[in-house]
Short mmCIF file of C-alpha atoms in Angstrom, two decimals:
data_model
loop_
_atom_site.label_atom_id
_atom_site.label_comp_id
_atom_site.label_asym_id
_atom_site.label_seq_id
_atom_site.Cartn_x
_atom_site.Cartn_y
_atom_site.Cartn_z
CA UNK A 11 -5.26 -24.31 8.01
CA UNK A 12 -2.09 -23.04 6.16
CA UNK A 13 -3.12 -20.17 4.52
CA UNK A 14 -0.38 -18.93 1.72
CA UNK A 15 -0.88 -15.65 0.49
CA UNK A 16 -0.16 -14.78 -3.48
CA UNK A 17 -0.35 -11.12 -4.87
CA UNK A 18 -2.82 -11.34 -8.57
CA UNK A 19 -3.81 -8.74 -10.66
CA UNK A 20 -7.66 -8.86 -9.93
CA UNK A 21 -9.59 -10.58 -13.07
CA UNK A 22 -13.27 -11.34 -13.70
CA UNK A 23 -13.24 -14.89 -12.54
CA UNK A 24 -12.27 -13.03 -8.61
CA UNK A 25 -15.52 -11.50 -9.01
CA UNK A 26 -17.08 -14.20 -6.73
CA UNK A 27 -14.86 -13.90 -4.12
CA UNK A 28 -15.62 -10.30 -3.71
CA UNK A 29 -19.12 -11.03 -2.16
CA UNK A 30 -17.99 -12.12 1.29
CA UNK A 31 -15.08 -9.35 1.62
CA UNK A 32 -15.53 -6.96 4.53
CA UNK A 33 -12.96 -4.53 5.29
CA UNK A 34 -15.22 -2.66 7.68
CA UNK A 35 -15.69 -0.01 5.25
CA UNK A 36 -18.58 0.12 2.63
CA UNK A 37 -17.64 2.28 0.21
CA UNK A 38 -13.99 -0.16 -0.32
CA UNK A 39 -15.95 -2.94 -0.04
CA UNK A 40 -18.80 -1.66 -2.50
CA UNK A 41 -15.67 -0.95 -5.10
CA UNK A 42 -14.12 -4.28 -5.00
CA UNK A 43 -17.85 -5.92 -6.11
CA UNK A 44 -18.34 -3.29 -8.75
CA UNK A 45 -17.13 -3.45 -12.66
CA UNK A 46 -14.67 -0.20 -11.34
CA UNK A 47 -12.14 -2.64 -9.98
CA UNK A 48 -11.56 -3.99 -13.41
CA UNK A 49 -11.61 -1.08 -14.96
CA UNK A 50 -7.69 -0.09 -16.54
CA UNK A 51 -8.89 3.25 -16.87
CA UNK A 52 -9.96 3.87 -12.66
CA UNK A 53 -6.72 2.36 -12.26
CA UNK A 54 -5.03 -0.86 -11.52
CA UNK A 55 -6.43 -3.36 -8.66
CA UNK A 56 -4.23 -6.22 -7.28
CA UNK A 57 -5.55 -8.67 -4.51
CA UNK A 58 -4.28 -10.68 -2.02
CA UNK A 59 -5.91 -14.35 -2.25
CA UNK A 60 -4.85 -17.45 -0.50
CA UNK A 61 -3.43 -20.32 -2.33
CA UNK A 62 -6.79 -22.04 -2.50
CA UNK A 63 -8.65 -19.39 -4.19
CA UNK A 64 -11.45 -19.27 -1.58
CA UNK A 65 -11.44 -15.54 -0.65
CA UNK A 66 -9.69 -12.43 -0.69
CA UNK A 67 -7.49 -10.97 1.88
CA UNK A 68 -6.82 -7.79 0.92
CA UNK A 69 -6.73 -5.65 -1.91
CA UNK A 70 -5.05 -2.35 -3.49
CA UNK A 71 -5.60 -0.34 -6.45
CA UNK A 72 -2.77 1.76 -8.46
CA UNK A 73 -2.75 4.72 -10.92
CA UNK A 74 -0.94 7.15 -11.68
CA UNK A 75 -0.76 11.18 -10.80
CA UNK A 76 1.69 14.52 -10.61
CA UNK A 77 2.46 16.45 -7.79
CA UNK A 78 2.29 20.07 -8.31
CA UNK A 79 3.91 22.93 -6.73
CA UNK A 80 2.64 26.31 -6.32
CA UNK A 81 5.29 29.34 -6.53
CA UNK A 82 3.21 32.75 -6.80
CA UNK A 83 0.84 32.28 -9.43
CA UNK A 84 2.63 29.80 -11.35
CA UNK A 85 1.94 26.04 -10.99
CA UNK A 86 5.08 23.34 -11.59
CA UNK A 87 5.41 19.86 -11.78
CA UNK A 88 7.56 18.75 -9.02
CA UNK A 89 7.36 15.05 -10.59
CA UNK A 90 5.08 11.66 -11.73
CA UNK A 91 3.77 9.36 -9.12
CA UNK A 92 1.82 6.34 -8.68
CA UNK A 93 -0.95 7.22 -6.54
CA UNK A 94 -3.10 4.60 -4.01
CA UNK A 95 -6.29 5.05 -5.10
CA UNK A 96 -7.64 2.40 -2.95
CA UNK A 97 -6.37 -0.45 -0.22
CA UNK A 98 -8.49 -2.75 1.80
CA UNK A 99 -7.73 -5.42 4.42
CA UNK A 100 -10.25 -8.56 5.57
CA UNK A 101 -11.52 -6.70 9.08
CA UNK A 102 -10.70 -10.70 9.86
CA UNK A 103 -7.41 -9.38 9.37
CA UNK A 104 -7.05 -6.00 10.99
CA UNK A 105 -4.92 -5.26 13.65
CA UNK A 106 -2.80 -8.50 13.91
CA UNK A 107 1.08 -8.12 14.60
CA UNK A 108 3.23 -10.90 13.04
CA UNK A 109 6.38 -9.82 13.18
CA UNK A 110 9.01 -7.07 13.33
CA UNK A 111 11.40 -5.05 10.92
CA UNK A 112 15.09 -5.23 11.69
CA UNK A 113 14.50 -1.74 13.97
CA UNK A 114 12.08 -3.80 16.25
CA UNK A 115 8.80 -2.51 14.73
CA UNK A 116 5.98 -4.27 14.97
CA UNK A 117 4.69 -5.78 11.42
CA UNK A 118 0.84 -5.93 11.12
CA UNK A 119 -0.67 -7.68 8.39
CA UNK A 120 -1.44 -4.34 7.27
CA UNK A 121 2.01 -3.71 6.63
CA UNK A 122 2.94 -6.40 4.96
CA UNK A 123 -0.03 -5.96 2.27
CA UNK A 124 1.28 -2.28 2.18
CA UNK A 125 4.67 -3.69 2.02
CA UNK A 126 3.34 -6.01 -1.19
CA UNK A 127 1.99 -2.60 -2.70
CA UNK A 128 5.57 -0.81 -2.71
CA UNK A 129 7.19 -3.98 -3.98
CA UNK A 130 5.08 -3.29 -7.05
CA UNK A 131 5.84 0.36 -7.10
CA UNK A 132 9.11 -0.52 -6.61
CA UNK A 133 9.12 -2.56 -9.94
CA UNK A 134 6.89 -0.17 -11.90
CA UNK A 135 9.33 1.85 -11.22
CA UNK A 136 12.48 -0.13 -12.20
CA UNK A 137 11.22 -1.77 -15.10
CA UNK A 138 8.45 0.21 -16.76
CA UNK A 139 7.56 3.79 -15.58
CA UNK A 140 9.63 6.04 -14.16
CA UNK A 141 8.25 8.45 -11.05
CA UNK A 142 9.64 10.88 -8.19
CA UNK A 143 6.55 10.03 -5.48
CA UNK A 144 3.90 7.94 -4.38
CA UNK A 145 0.91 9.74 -3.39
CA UNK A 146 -2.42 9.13 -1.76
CA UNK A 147 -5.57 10.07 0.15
CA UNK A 148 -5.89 8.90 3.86
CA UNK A 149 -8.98 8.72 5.79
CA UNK A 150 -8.59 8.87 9.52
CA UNK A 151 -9.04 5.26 9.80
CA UNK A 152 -5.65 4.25 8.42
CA UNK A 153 -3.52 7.41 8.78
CA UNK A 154 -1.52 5.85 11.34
CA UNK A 155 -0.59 2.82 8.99
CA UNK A 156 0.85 5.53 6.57
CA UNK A 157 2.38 7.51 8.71
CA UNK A 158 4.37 4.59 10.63
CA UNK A 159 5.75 3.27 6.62
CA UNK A 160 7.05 6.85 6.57
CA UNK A 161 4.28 8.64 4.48
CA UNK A 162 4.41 12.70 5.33
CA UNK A 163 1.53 15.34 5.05
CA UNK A 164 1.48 17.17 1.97
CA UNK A 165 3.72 20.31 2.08
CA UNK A 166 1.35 23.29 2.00
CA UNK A 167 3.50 24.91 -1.05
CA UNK A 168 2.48 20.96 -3.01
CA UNK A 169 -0.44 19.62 -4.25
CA UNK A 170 -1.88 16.58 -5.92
CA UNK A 171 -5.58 16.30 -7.64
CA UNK A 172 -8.02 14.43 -5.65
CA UNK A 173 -10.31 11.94 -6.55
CA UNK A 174 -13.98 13.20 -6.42
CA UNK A 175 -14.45 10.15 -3.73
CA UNK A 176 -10.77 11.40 -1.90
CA UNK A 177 -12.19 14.84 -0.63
CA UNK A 178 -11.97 15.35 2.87
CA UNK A 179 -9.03 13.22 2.96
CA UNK A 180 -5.65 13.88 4.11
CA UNK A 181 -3.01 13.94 1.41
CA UNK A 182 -0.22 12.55 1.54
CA UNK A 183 3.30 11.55 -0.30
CA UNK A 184 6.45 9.70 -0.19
CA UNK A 185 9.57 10.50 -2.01
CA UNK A 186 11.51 7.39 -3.60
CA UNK A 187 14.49 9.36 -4.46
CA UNK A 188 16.99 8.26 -1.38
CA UNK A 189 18.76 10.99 0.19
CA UNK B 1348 3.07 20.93 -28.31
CA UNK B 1349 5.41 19.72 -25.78
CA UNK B 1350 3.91 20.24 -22.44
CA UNK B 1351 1.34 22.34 -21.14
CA UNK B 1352 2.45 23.04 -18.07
CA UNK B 1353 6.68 24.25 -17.25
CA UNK B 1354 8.52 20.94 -15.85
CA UNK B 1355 10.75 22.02 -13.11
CA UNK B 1356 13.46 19.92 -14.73
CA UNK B 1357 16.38 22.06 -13.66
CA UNK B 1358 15.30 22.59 -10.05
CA UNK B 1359 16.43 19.89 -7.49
CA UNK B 1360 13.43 18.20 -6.16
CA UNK B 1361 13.02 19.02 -2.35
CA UNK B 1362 11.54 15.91 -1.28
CA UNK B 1363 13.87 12.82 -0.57
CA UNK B 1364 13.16 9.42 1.09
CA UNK B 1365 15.28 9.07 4.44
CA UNK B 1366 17.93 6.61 5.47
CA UNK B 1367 15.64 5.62 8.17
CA UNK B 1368 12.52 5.20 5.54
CA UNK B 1369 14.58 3.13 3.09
CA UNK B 1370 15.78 0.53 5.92
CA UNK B 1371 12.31 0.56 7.02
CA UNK B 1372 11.15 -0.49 3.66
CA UNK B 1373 14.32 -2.53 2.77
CA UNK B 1374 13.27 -4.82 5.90
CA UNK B 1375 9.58 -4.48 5.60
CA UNK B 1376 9.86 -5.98 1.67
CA UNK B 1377 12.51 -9.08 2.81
CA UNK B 1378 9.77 -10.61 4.52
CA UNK B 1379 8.46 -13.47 3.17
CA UNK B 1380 4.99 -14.10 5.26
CA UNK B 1381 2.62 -17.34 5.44
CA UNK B 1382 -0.44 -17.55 7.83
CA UNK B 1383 -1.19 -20.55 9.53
CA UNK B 1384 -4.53 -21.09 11.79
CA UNK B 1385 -5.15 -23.87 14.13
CA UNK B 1386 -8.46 -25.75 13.49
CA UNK B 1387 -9.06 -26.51 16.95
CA UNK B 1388 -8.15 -23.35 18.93
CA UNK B 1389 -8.58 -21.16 15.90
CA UNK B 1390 -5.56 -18.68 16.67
CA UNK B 1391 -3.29 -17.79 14.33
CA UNK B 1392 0.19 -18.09 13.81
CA UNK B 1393 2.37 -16.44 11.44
CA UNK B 1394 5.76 -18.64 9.86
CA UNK B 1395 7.80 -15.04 9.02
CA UNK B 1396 11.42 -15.38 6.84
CA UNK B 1397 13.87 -12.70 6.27
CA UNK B 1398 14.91 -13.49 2.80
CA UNK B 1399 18.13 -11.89 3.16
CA UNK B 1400 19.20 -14.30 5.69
CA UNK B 1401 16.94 -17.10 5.69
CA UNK B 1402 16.20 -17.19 8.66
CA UNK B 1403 12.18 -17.95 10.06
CA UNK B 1404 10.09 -17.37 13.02
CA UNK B 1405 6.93 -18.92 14.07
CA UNK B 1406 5.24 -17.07 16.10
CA UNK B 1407 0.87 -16.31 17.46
CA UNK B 1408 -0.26 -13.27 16.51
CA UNK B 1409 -1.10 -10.28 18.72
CA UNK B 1410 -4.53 -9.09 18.22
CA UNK B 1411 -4.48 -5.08 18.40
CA UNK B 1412 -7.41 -2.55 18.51
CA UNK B 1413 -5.59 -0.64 15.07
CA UNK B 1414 -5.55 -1.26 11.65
#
């Protein structure tokens, strides 16, 4: 089976897909079924469906945020971002190397549905919005997939709002601005 | 009103991408990924091209305990 992925923003026809996706983690799962996914105001969810349109691989959800920073008892913005609010993979698809970057890193398909999130940063960002960051919550689970596409901990001096569903999550950023 | 909070505008933002980031993510985004799985073994194969040079690898993919 040939299985050709295609990045679409996530509509209500997809709706029926959603009932079989497992990511191993209820709460994304539980999102992706509910009215919340399609909802421009939570934020913006794209999905990653085969060519066939017979289930969903993965999934991410965008909007949009500020970091702060603190100096005494003032509070600056430091600049826009685009913040992850969520990103799910098919547990069928977790933890499978496919290839490597030109350094010799290993590629997991978790990367490369991360990698499909930036490319639409990246063009947010060129075309319609312009931002300094992107920003987002990680659980334990998938720190290590942020941290390896060069995500740091949040600066103790910077700060971003959290999601009432983000706390006890790690925050964390990425600069676009090359140096 | 214009803003309700000061924006920083003439302060140089601290926070810059690295060289070492932006080829990761330069590479990372050239690659053009299709997933292939073999109805009688069931493994699966990846067909990976760089689109900066064309060029494409078949290769089985390593099942790993992470992400």
């Amino acid at each position: 089976m040939k299985t050709n992925v295609k990045t679409e923003i996530y509509t209500n026809d997809m709706l029926c897909l959603s009932k079989d996706f497992s990511s191993g983690n209820d709460f994304l799962d539980e999102f992706i079924k509910s009215p919340d996914a399609l909802n421009d105001g939570l934020g913006k969810t794209f999905v990653w469906i085969d060519e066939k349109r017979t289930h969903i691989i993965g999934y991410y959800n965008i909007g949009v945020g500020y970091i702060d920073m603190f100096s005494g008892d003032d509070k600056y913005k430091i600049g826009g971002s685009v913040h992850l609010n969520f990103f799910a993979l098919n547990e069928k698809y977790r933890g499978i190397i496919i290839g490597q970057t030109d350094e010799g890193k290993n590629v997991k398909i978790s990367d490369q549905l991360f990698g499909d999130f930036m490319n639409k940063v990246y063009e947010i960002r060129h075309k319609y919005v312009g931002f300094s960051f992107v920003t987002l919550a990680a659980t334990e689970e998938v720190y290590s997939l942020y941290r390896r596409n060069y995500f740091d901990d949040l600066d103790e001096d910077l700060h971003f709002s959290f999601k009432d569903d983000e706390k006890g999550c790690k925050p964390m950023y990425l600069a676009l601005d090359v140096e | 009103m214009l803003a309700q909070m000061p924006f920083v505008a003439n302060k140089p933002l601290k926070r810059t991408m690295s060289k070492e980031a932006k080829k990761h993510f330069d590479s990372l985004l050239s690659l053009d990924v299709e997933l292939f799985e073999d109805e009688l073994t069931g493994e699966l194969y990846s067909k990976v091209t760089d689109t900066r040079t064309g060029k494409t690898e078949i290769r089985k993919c390593i099942y790993t305990d992470e992400d």
